[in-house]
Structures are given as C-alpha cells and as structure tokens.
Amino acid sequence: MKKTILLVDDSMPMLFLLEAVLGKEYAIVTAQDGLVAMSWLMNGNKPDLIVTDLQMPNIDGWELLNYISGSYLFQDTPVLVLSGFYKENTGDLHLKCPNVREVIQKPFDPTKLMQKIGYLLSGTLSVSA
Amino acid sequence: MNTFTADLLKNEYIQTVNTKVITLNAPDREKFILVVGTSKMEQALQEKGFAFIHVKQLKDVRKTLTVFQEITNEMPVAVVCQYAKGLENNLQEYWSNGGSFPPLAQMPFFILADEKPIEDVQHFRARFRFVDDIITPNAWDHLEAKIATITKFKKISSFPAGEQQEVAAPRYTRHFLSNFMKRGLDLVVAPAILLPLLPVMLLIALLIRLESKGPVFYAATRAGRNYKVFKFYKFRTMVPDADKKLKELQHLNMYTDKKDGPVFFKVSNDPRITRLGKFLRNTSLDELPQLLNVIKGDMSLVGNRPLPLYEATTLTTDSYAERFLAPAGITGLWQVKKRGKKEMSIEERIELDISYAHQRSFRYDMWLILNTPKALVQKDDV
C-alpha cells in the first residue's frame, strides 16, 4: 500500500506541483490551510508524513505543529516544513515541535525533496545540510 | 483571586459535589484547567503557570463548572482527564449527559495517558469525537500552545463558512479536453514536420560532424511540466565541452545585476558557438530535434521555456510554481512576445510563463502557433 502524505499549503499552484511530483510514489491528501488539515486529522486520519507550509490563513503552520506536538496519535508522524522563511527564522522549529524532522526552504529542488521524503518514510535518519 | 476565594468554593460546594477546589498563585489567573481524575499532573501544571480545579470524576465536571461560572464568571481554558481503566464507559456517559453544556463544547478536551497508551488510539478518537487530543506526559511544554490552537480551531470551525478567512481560490483547473486535443495535435504535427525534413536533418548532422569533432546532438537536462526532468535534444551548435567552459564566461553574463533570486545565464555573441552553429541558431534549425521530445511527450509544440535545472530550482516558490503546471514547449508566449530582445528581464520571462500556464487553452495554443513564424527570425545572436 502506498504511504500517505498530507500536504498543507495555501498556494494552489504549489499544491498542484507537489501533488504531481509526490503523487507518483505516494497517496496524497491536500489541504489549503491548517484548518482543513486539522479537521482531517481530527476525524481520526493519520498520514505517514506531513509536509506543511508555515504562513497560511485561518490556522497556520505553527499552530498546526502545536496541535501535533505531544500527541499520542502523532507521536511517530514526521513533519517536513516547506516554507519561504529563512533558516534563521525556522531553526528552532524542531524544538517547538519534536515531530519536525526537516525544514526545507522555498525555492526548493523537487528531486532533493523526493529524496528527503524517501529517507523520512523509510525511517533512515537523514543528514540535514 | 479577588472575585472569589478557594474557601468560598469549598464551603459552599465541596459537600454537594464532593470536589476538591484548589487555587494557586498562577501568574496568569485567567488560565484555569479543569483536571479530572487522580494523577500527579497538578505539579506539572503548576510549573507551567496554570491554576487548576480538580474533580475526581467526569460526572462532576458539569456541576463544578456551573458553580465555578456562577461565582467567578469565568471558565477553565481546557479539560484534562487522566486516563484510567474503564474511562471509556465514563466518557460515554459524560458526553451523553453533560456534553450539551455549551461551554464544554468550546473547551479543548484532553486525555492524559501515562506510560500505558490507549491501545487503539485511532479507534478511540473515532469513538469519542469530543476528545480533542490524547496527550503524553511530555506534552506539558506544548500544552499552552495546544490549548490556544484547539480553542481557535473550535472557534473558527463554528463560524459560518463565509466568515472564515478565504483561502486562495484555485487559479488552475485541469482542462482535460484541451489537454487531450493538445496532445493529439502534437502527435499529428510533430511527425508531419519531422518526416519530410529527415533529409535536411541528415545533412545538418553530417555538416556538424565535418565542422568539429563531437556528438551531433546536444542533450541538456531540462525541467518540464510538473518538474519532470528530461533530456532535451538540439543539434550541437557549440564546441564540444561547452558546458565546462561556462564558468570562464561568467563575467559576460547579461544577467548579473541580481544577487538574490532566480539565476540565469545568457551572453551575447557567445564565443563557444561554431560558425555552422550560428547559422543553425539564426534559422532555428538547431531546434528541430525537439520534435522528438514532443513525440516522446516530454514537451509540447506550445508551452513554457524548458528550463535548465539551475534556473528551475529557483522558481519553485509560491508565486512562480504555476509555470510548472504547463508543459515545456518548442514555441510559446515567450517566443511570440519578445524573442531575443536584450531588455527582457528575468521577471518578464517568468511572468510570460506564468501567464501562459494560467491562460492556456487549445485556442490560445493555435494563436501562438500562428504568431510564431514572424518571431522566429532573430535579430541578435542570443
């Protein structure tokens, strides 16, 4: 069975692009903000990986991370943050939310993103550059 | 607390509801948590600056809250219920009896599970929808943030749809019919041009071999639709190993004014181009092998610029990503509008790509094809 990735981004073209790139290997669920993502998660769904943007309307990425942190349900769910913010502003994200395994800045190389996701989902520790 | 004291609550209600009510000198007195069940969480909560009300059983929750509200006109910010065996039955009862109490519906409800996690967490969540989260003993650091987020979530979710902040409307729809016709046109037109031109192409191949040693075709790695990476074919117009000589030419780059943002490389009258290459470029004959890419499905007759990867990776941002939703093309809006003009900026090129991705339709493709020939003859050796 294909592993499921929850993609959260408020940019529609970005969602389409990510869905096209990742959709070949994974089952994709998309949400255009944290509110939709949270509703989906609260309905008892559990993805194998969450890829989220930070700046979004209604419920943003930081808030979504709050929800995931310290929860039994998502204890072993890795999160990859994909945002336009500089590393300096996102460096402490993994402290705020232990689920954050990787922070990738936009613009990004989709080929490398695929690799990182491959590592995260196979349980191999990735070396963050 | 000025408006009430622990004693008052104790005297009046402890007998009736058998609750232990404790107030603490919390820095932020607004933040009360209703603790249900026996556990050591009080200490942890205290350390995190929460005050709390403690009730022994779930069935006491509603009564206690009613009383608490009467006296203080306040409500706790959340309910944290210690998990214990048999809690499932009590939860069922709690929700069917007290769940309709309006303040409870807006209040985050957590279950704290210690070392023994609930076995089938997902099943548990599905059964008790009002349980917002099952938290681990490590969750104290996150509790305040979690409460804020879930409270906000509940508040926004209860808004009528129109009052939520609007998320960006989809700018892009999958036009199946248009795509189907586009691919059909590619498969008819590309071979129709390629086959009669085969003798010409053979001649060109021969001339390339005669002028300089090296391969006839130049295969570059390019990114097309949905960032699909493919080999992009052209007749070789430069000396062999031209890519390696790129670094030596960086100082001639036309696009050097920008330090951040998209990277482009283009020079006027590039010395690496051979004489035959110059002719092929001016007549655009070097682009003929791209018809093979079209037949293979890497590209389309009409589309966006097939980007080298070093350019493509700089365009995967929210504002530029849309360009990748259209295929790479032999011709396109960028050809028709301003081909070869020196003054075309990086942003203009990107804008044209996005504009094409946004407006594309079969009719638009036809218009672009009809307008391509007059743009083909170049004025500058770019």
CSV table of C-alpha atoms in Angstrom, one decimal, chain B:
chain,number,residue,atom,x,y,z
B,1,MET,CA,-8.2,35.9,43.0
B,2,ASN,CA,-10.2,38.9,44.0
B,3,THR,CA,-13.6,37.8,43.0
B,4,PHE,CA,-13.7,34.5,44.7
B,5,THR,CA,-11.7,32.5,47.2
B,6,ALA,CA,-11.0,28.9,47.4
B,7,ASP,CA,-12.7,28.9,50.8
B,8,LEU,CA,-15.9,30.2,49.4
B,9,LEU,CA,-16.0,27.5,46.8
B,10,LYS,CA,-15.1,24.9,49.4
B,11,ASN,CA,-17.7,26.0,51.9
B,12,GLU,CA,-20.5,26.2,49.5
B,13,TYR,CA,-19.9,23.3,47.2
B,14,ILE,CA,-17.5,20.8,48.4
B,15,GLN,CA,-20.1,19.0,50.3
B,16,THR,CA,-22.5,18.9,47.4
B,17,VAL,CA,-20.3,17.9,44.6
B,18,ASN,CA,-17.5,16.4,46.5
B,19,THR,CA,-14.9,18.3,44.6
B,20,LYS,CA,-11.6,19.5,45.8
B,21,VAL,CA,-11.1,23.0,44.6
B,22,ILE,CA,-7.6,24.5,44.7
B,23,THR,CA,-6.4,27.8,43.5
B,24,LEU,CA,-2.9,28.7,43.0
B,25,ASN,CA,-0.9,31.8,42.7
B,26,ALA,CA,-0.6,31.5,39.0
B,27,PRO,CA,1.0,34.3,37.1
B,28,ASP,CA,-1.9,34.4,34.6
B,29,ARG,CA,-5.0,33.8,36.6
B,30,GLU,CA,-7.2,33.6,33.6
B,31,LYS,CA,-5.8,30.2,32.8
B,32,PHE,CA,-7.5,27.6,34.8
B,33,ILE,CA,-7.5,24.0,33.8
B,34,LEU,CA,-10.1,21.5,34.9
B,35,VAL,CA,-8.3,18.4,36.0
B,36,VAL,CA,-10.3,15.2,36.1
B,37,GLY,CA,-9.1,12.0,37.9
B,38,THR,CA,-6.3,11.2,40.2
B,39,SER,CA,-2.8,12.0,38.9
B,40,LYS,CA,0.3,13.9,39.6
B,41,MET,CA,-0.3,16.4,36.8
B,42,GLU,CA,-1.1,19.2,39.3
B,43,GLN,CA,2.6,19.8,39.9
B,44,ALA,CA,3.4,19.8,36.3
B,45,LEU,CA,0.6,22.3,35.6
B,46,GLN,CA,1.7,24.5,38.4
B,47,GLU,CA,5.2,24.6,37.0
B,48,LYS,CA,3.8,25.7,33.7
B,49,GLY,CA,1.9,28.5,35.3
B,50,PHE,CA,-1.6,27.1,35.2
B,51,ALA,CA,-4.1,27.2,38.0
B,52,PHE,CA,-6.4,24.3,38.2
B,53,ILE,CA,-9.7,22.9,39.6
B,54,HIS,CA,-9.6,19.3,40.4
B,55,VAL,CA,-12.6,17.0,40.2
B,56,LYS,CA,-12.4,13.2,40.9
B,57,GLN,CA,-14.8,12.0,38.3
B,58,LEU,CA,-16.1,13.0,34.9
B,59,LYS,CA,-19.7,13.2,36.2
B,60,ASP,CA,-18.7,16.0,38.5
B,61,VAL,CA,-17.5,18.2,35.6
B,62,ARG,CA,-20.7,19.8,34.6
B,63,LYS,CA,-21.8,20.6,38.1
B,64,THR,CA,-18.5,22.1,39.1
B,65,LEU,CA,-18.3,24.2,36.0
B,66,THR,CA,-21.7,25.6,36.6
B,67,VAL,CA,-20.8,26.6,40.1
B,68,PHE,CA,-17.4,27.9,39.1
B,69,GLN,CA,-19.0,30.1,36.4
B,70,GLU,CA,-21.6,31.4,38.8
B,71,ILE,CA,-19.0,32.6,41.3
B,72,THR,CA,-16.2,33.7,39.1
B,73,ASN,CA,-17.9,34.4,35.8
B,74,GLU,CA,-15.0,32.5,34.2
B,75,MET,CA,-14.4,29.2,32.6
B,76,PRO,CA,-11.4,27.0,32.6
B,77,VAL,CA,-9.4,27.1,29.3
B,78,ALA,CA,-9.4,23.3,29.0
B,79,VAL,CA,-10.3,20.0,30.5
B,80,VAL,CA,-7.5,17.4,31.1
B,81,CYS,CA,-8.8,14.0,32.0
B,82,GLN,CA,-6.4,11.4,33.4
B,83,TYR,CA,-6.7,8.1,31.6
B,84,ALA,CA,-7.7,5.1,33.8
B,85,LYS,CA,-9.2,1.7,33.1
B,86,GLY,CA,-12.8,1.9,32.4
B,87,LEU,CA,-12.7,5.5,31.3
B,88,GLU,CA,-14.4,4.6,28.0
B,89,ASN,CA,-17.6,3.9,29.8
B,90,ASN,CA,-17.5,7.1,31.8
B,91,LEU,CA,-16.7,9.1,28.7
B,92,GLN,CA,-19.8,7.7,27.0
B,93,GLU,CA,-21.9,8.7,30.0
B,94,TYR,CA,-20.2,12.1,30.3
B,95,TRP,CA,-20.9,13.1,26.8
B,96,SER,CA,-24.5,11.9,26.7
B,97,ASN,CA,-25.3,13.7,29.9
B,98,GLY,CA,-23.1,16.8,30.0
B,99,GLY,CA,-21.9,17.2,26.5
B,100,SER,CA,-24.7,19.6,25.6
B,101,PHE,CA,-23.5,22.0,28.2
B,102,PRO,CA,-22.4,24.8,25.8
B,103,PRO,CA,-19.2,26.0,27.4
B,104,LEU,CA,-17.8,22.4,27.3
B,105,ALA,CA,-18.3,22.2,23.5
B,106,GLN,CA,-15.9,25.1,23.1
B,107,MET,CA,-13.4,23.9,25.6
B,108,PRO,CA,-10.4,21.7,24.5
B,109,PHE,CA,-10.8,18.3,26.0
B,110,PHE,CA,-7.6,16.3,26.5
B,111,ILE,CA,-7.0,12.8,27.8
B,112,LEU,CA,-3.7,12.3,29.5
B,113,ALA,CA,-2.3,8.9,29.0
B,114,ASP,CA,0.8,8.0,31.1
B,115,GLU,CA,3.0,5.1,30.3
B,116,LYS,CA,0.2,2.9,29.1
B,117,PRO,CA,-1.1,4.4,26.0
B,118,ILE,CA,-4.6,3.5,24.9
B,119,GLU,CA,-4.2,0.5,22.6
B,120,ASP,CA,-6.1,1.6,19.5
B,121,VAL,CA,-5.7,5.3,19.6
B,122,GLN,CA,-7.4,5.9,16.3
B,123,HIS,CA,-10.4,3.8,17.2
B,124,PHE,CA,-10.6,5.6,20.5
B,125,ARG,CA,-10.6,9.0,18.7
B,126,ALA,CA,-13.2,7.9,16.3
B,127,ARG,CA,-15.4,6.8,19.1
B,128,PHE,CA,-15.1,9.9,21.2
B,129,ARG,CA,-15.1,12.8,18.8
B,130,PHE,CA,-15.2,15.4,21.6
B,131,VAL,CA,-11.8,14.2,22.8
B,132,ASP,CA,-9.6,16.8,21.0
B,133,ASP,CA,-6.4,15.0,21.7
B,134,ILE,CA,-4.7,12.3,23.7
B,135,ILE,CA,-1.6,13.8,25.2
B,136,THR,CA,1.6,12.2,26.5
B,137,PRO,CA,3.2,13.2,29.8
B,138,ASN,CA,5.8,15.1,27.7
B,139,ALA,CA,3.1,17.4,26.4
B,140,TRP,CA,3.3,19.9,29.2
B,141,ASP,CA,5.7,22.1,27.3
B,142,HIS,CA,3.2,22.2,24.4
B,143,LEU,CA,0.0,22.4,26.4
B,144,GLU,CA,-0.5,26.1,26.4
B,145,ALA,CA,0.1,26.3,22.7
B,146,LYS,CA,-2.1,23.3,22.1
B,147,ILE,CA,-4.9,24.8,24.1
B,148,ALA,CA,-4.7,28.1,22.1
B,149,THR,CA,-4.7,26.3,18.8
B,150,ILE,CA,-7.6,23.9,19.6
B,151,THR,CA,-9.6,26.8,21.0
B,152,LYS,CA,-9.0,28.8,17.9
B,153,PHE,CA,-9.9,25.8,15.8
B,154,LYS,CA,-13.2,25.3,17.6
B,155,LYS,CA,-14.0,29.0,17.3
B,156,ILE,CA,-13.3,29.2,13.6
B,157,SER,CA,-15.0,25.9,12.8
B,158,SER,CA,-18.2,27.2,14.4
B,159,PHE,CA,-18.1,30.3,12.1
B,160,PRO,CA,-20.4,30.3,9.2
B,161,ALA,CA,-18.4,29.4,6.1
B,162,GLY,CA,-18.3,33.0,4.8
B,163,GLU,CA,-16.7,34.4,7.9
B,164,GLN,CA,-13.6,32.3,7.7
B,165,GLN,CA,-10.6,33.8,6.0
B,166,GLU,CA,-10.8,32.8,2.4
B,167,VAL,CA,-8.1,30.5,1.1
B,168,ALA,CA,-6.9,31.3,-2.3
B,169,ALA,CA,-9.3,30.2,-4.9
B,170,PRO,CA,-8.0,27.6,-7.4
B,171,ARG,CA,-6.4,29.5,-10.3
B,172,TYR,CA,-5.8,26.4,-12.1
B,173,THR,CA,-8.1,23.7,-13.3
B,174,ARG,CA,-7.3,20.6,-15.1
B,175,HIS,CA,-8.6,21.1,-18.7
B,176,PHE,CA,-9.0,17.5,-19.8
B,177,LEU,CA,-10.4,18.2,-23.3
B,178,SER,CA,-7.9,20.9,-24.0
B,179,ASN,CA,-5.0,18.7,-22.9
B,180,PHE,CA,-6.3,15.8,-25.0
B,181,MET,CA,-6.5,17.9,-28.1
B,182,LYS,CA,-3.2,19.4,-27.4
B,183,ARG,CA,-1.5,16.0,-27.2
B,184,GLY,CA,-3.4,15.0,-30.3
B,185,LEU,CA,-2.1,18.0,-32.2
B,186,ASP,CA,1.5,17.2,-31.0
B,187,LEU,CA,1.3,13.7,-32.2
B,188,VAL,CA,0.0,14.7,-35.6
B,189,VAL,CA,2.1,17.8,-36.3
B,190,ALA,CA,5.5,16.7,-34.9
B,191,PRO,CA,5.9,13.7,-37.2
B,192,ALA,CA,4.4,15.6,-40.1
B,193,ILE,CA,7.2,18.2,-39.8
B,194,LEU,CA,9.9,15.7,-38.9
B,195,LEU,CA,9.4,13.1,-41.7
B,196,PRO,CA,9.7,15.5,-44.7
B,197,LEU,CA,12.7,17.2,-43.0
B,198,LEU,CA,14.6,14.0,-42.4
B,199,PRO,CA,17.0,14.6,-45.4
B,200,VAL,CA,17.7,18.1,-44.2
B,201,MET,CA,18.4,16.8,-40.7
B,202,LEU,CA,20.7,14.2,-42.0
B,203,LEU,CA,22.6,16.9,-43.9
B,204,ILE,CA,22.8,19.0,-40.9
B,205,ALA,CA,24.1,16.1,-38.9
B,206,LEU,CA,26.7,15.4,-41.5
B,207,LEU,CA,27.9,19.1,-41.6
B,208,ILE,CA,28.1,19.2,-37.8
B,209,ARG,CA,30.4,16.2,-37.8
B,210,LEU,CA,32.5,17.7,-40.6
B,211,GLU,CA,33.0,21.0,-38.8
B,212,SER,CA,34.0,19.8,-35.4
B,213,LYS,CA,34.5,16.5,-33.7
B,214,GLY,CA,31.9,15.5,-31.1
B,215,PRO,CA,28.3,14.4,-31.0
B,216,VAL,CA,25.6,15.6,-33.4
B,217,PHE,CA,23.0,16.2,-30.7
B,218,TYR,CA,23.3,18.2,-27.6
B,219,ALA,CA,21.2,16.6,-24.8
B,220,ALA,CA,20.6,19.0,-22.0
B,221,THR,CA,18.7,18.2,-18.8
B,222,ARG,CA,15.6,20.3,-18.5
B,223,ALA,CA,12.6,20.5,-16.3
B,224,GLY,CA,9.1,20.5,-17.9
B,225,ARG,CA,5.6,20.1,-16.7
B,226,ASN,CA,5.3,19.2,-13.1
B,227,TYR,CA,9.0,19.5,-12.8
B,228,LYS,CA,9.5,16.4,-14.9
B,229,VAL,CA,13.2,16.2,-15.7
B,230,PHE,CA,14.0,15.1,-19.2
B,231,LYS,CA,16.7,15.1,-21.9
B,232,PHE,CA,16.2,18.0,-24.2
B,233,TYR,CA,17.6,17.5,-27.7
B,234,LYS,CA,19.2,20.0,-30.0
B,235,PHE,CA,21.7,20.0,-32.8
B,236,ARG,CA,25.0,20.8,-31.3
B,237,THR,CA,25.9,24.5,-32.1
B,238,MET,CA,28.8,24.9,-29.8
B,239,VAL,CA,32.2,23.5,-29.5
B,240,PRO,CA,32.3,20.2,-27.5
B,241,ASP,CA,32.6,20.6,-23.7
B,242,ALA,CA,30.9,24.0,-24.0
B,243,ASP,CA,29.2,23.4,-20.6
B,244,LYS,CA,32.6,23.2,-18.9
B,245,LYS,CA,33.6,26.5,-20.4
B,246,LEU,CA,30.6,28.2,-18.9
B,247,LYS,CA,32.5,29.2,-15.8
B,248,GLU,CA,35.2,31.0,-17.8
B,249,LEU,CA,32.4,33.2,-19.3
B,250,GLN,CA,30.6,34.1,-16.2
B,251,HIS,CA,31.8,37.7,-16.4
B,252,LEU,CA,29.9,38.2,-19.7
B,253,ASN,CA,26.6,37.2,-18.2
B,254,MET,CA,23.9,39.5,-19.2
B,255,TYR,CA,22.0,38.9,-16.0
B,256,THR,CA,24.4,39.9,-13.3
B,257,ASP,CA,22.6,42.7,-11.6
B,258,LYS,CA,20.8,40.5,-9.2
B,259,LYS,CA,22.4,38.8,-6.3
B,260,ASP,CA,19.4,37.0,-4.9
B,261,GLY,CA,16.5,35.4,-6.7
B,262,PRO,CA,16.4,33.4,-9.9
B,263,VAL,CA,19.7,32.7,-11.6
B,264,PHE,CA,20.0,33.0,-15.4
B,265,PHE,CA,22.9,32.7,-17.8
B,266,LYS,CA,22.9,34.3,-21.2
B,267,VAL,CA,25.6,36.1,-23.1
B,268,SER,CA,25.6,38.0,-26.4
B,269,ASN,CA,27.8,36.6,-29.2
B,270,ASP,CA,28.9,33.6,-27.2
B,271,PRO,CA,32.4,32.6,-28.4
B,272,ARG,CA,31.7,28.9,-27.9
B,273,ILE,CA,29.3,28.9,-30.8
B,274,THR,CA,30.6,27.4,-34.1
B,275,ARG,CA,30.1,29.1,-37.5
B,276,LEU,CA,27.6,26.4,-38.5
B,277,GLY,CA,26.1,26.7,-35.1
B,278,LYS,CA,25.5,30.4,-35.6
B,279,PHE,CA,23.7,29.6,-38.8
B,280,LEU,CA,21.6,26.9,-37.2
B,281,ARG,CA,20.6,29.2,-34.4
B,282,ASN,CA,19.7,32.1,-36.6
B,283,THR,CA,17.4,29.8,-38.6
B,284,SER,CA,16.3,28.0,-35.5
B,285,LEU,CA,17.2,24.7,-37.3
B,286,ASP,CA,19.1,23.6,-34.2
B,287,GLU,CA,15.7,23.2,-32.5
B,288,LEU,CA,14.4,20.6,-34.9
B,289,PRO,CA,15.3,17.6,-32.8
B,290,GLN,CA,13.0,19.0,-30.1
B,291,LEU,CA,10.2,17.4,-32.2
B,292,LEU,CA,11.5,14.1,-30.9
B,293,ASN,CA,10.9,15.4,-27.4
B,294,VAL,CA,7.4,16.3,-28.4
B,295,ILE,CA,6.6,12.9,-29.8
B,296,LYS,CA,8.1,11.3,-26.6
B,297,GLY,CA,5.8,13.5,-24.5
B,298,ASP,CA,8.5,15.4,-22.7
B,299,MET,CA,7.3,18.6,-24.4
B,300,SER,CA,4.5,20.1,-26.4
B,301,LEU,CA,4.6,22.2,-29.5
B,302,VAL,CA,3.4,25.1,-27.4
B,303,GLY,CA,4.5,25.6,-23.9
B,304,ASN,CA,6.9,27.3,-21.5
B,305,ARG,CA,10.6,27.6,-21.8
B,306,PRO,CA,12.2,24.2,-21.0
B,307,LEU,CA,14.4,25.3,-18.1
B,308,PRO,CA,17.8,24.1,-17.2
B,309,LEU,CA,17.7,22.8,-13.6
B,310,TYR,CA,19.8,25.6,-12.1
B,311,GLU,CA,17.1,28.0,-13.2
B,312,ALA,CA,14.2,25.7,-12.5
B,313,THR,CA,15.1,25.1,-8.8
B,314,THR,CA,14.9,28.9,-8.2
B,315,LEU,CA,11.4,29.0,-9.4
B,316,THR,CA,9.7,26.6,-7.0
B,317,THR,CA,8.2,29.4,-4.9
B,318,ASP,CA,4.6,30.1,-4.2
B,319,SER,CA,4.5,32.9,-6.7
B,320,TYR,CA,6.3,31.1,-9.5
B,321,ALA,CA,5.3,27.5,-9.1
B,322,GLU,CA,2.4,27.9,-11.5
B,323,ARG,CA,4.7,28.0,-14.5
B,324,PHE,CA,5.4,24.3,-14.0
B,325,LEU,CA,1.8,23.4,-14.4
B,326,ALA,CA,2.2,23.9,-18.2
B,327,PRO,CA,4.3,21.7,-20.3
B,328,ALA,CA,7.6,22.8,-21.8
B,329,GLY,CA,7.2,23.8,-25.4
B,330,ILE,CA,9.1,24.5,-28.6
B,331,THR,CA,7.4,27.8,-29.1
B,332,GLY,CA,5.3,29.7,-26.6
B,333,LEU,CA,4.3,33.1,-25.3
B,334,TRP,CA,7.9,34.0,-24.6
B,335,GLN,CA,8.8,33.4,-28.3
B,336,VAL,CA,5.9,35.4,-29.6
B,337,LYS,CA,6.2,38.3,-27.3
B,338,LYS,CA,9.8,39.3,-27.1
B,339,ARG,CA,12.2,36.8,-28.5
B,340,GLY,CA,15.8,37.8,-28.4
B,341,LYS,CA,15.3,41.2,-27.1
B,342,LYS,CA,18.0,42.1,-24.8
B,343,GLU,CA,15.9,44.2,-22.5
B,344,MET,CA,13.6,41.4,-21.5
B,345,SER,CA,14.1,40.9,-17.8
B,346,ILE,CA,14.1,37.7,-15.8
B,347,GLU,CA,10.9,38.7,-14.2
B,348,GLU,CA,9.3,39.4,-17.6
B,349,ARG,CA,10.2,35.9,-18.8
B,350,ILE,CA,8.8,34.3,-15.7
B,351,GLU,CA,5.7,36.4,-15.9
B,352,LEU,CA,5.1,35.2,-19.5
B,353,ASP,CA,5.5,31.6,-18.4
B,354,ILE,CA,3.0,32.1,-15.6
B,355,SER,CA,0.7,33.9,-17.9
B,356,TYR,CA,0.8,31.1,-20.4
B,357,ALA,CA,0.2,28.4,-17.7
B,358,HIS,CA,-2.7,30.4,-16.5
B,359,GLN,CA,-4.4,31.2,-19.8
B,360,ARG,CA,-3.6,28.1,-21.8
B,361,SER,CA,-6.2,26.5,-23.9
B,362,PHE,CA,-6.3,24.8,-27.3
B,363,ARG,CA,-7.4,28.0,-28.9
B,364,TYR,CA,-4.6,30.0,-27.3
B,365,ASP,CA,-2.1,27.4,-28.5
B,366,MET,CA,-3.3,27.8,-32.0
B,367,TRP,CA,-3.0,31.6,-31.8
B,368,LEU,CA,0.6,31.2,-30.5
B,369,ILE,CA,1.5,28.8,-33.3
B,370,LEU,CA,0.2,31.2,-35.9
B,371,ASN,CA,2.2,34.1,-34.4
B,372,THR,CA,5.4,32.1,-34.0
B,373,PRO,CA,6.9,32.4,-37.6
B,374,LYS,CA,7.4,36.1,-37.6
B,375,ALA,CA,9.1,35.9,-34.2
B,376,LEU,CA,11.5,33.2,-35.5
B,377,VAL,CA,14.0,35.2,-37.4
B,378,GLN,CA,16.2,36.6,-34.8
B,379,LYS,CA,17.9,40.0,-34.7
B,380,ASP,CA,20.6,39.4,-32.1
B,381,ASP,CA,22.7,36.3,-31.7
B,382,VAL,CA,21.2,35.3,-28.4
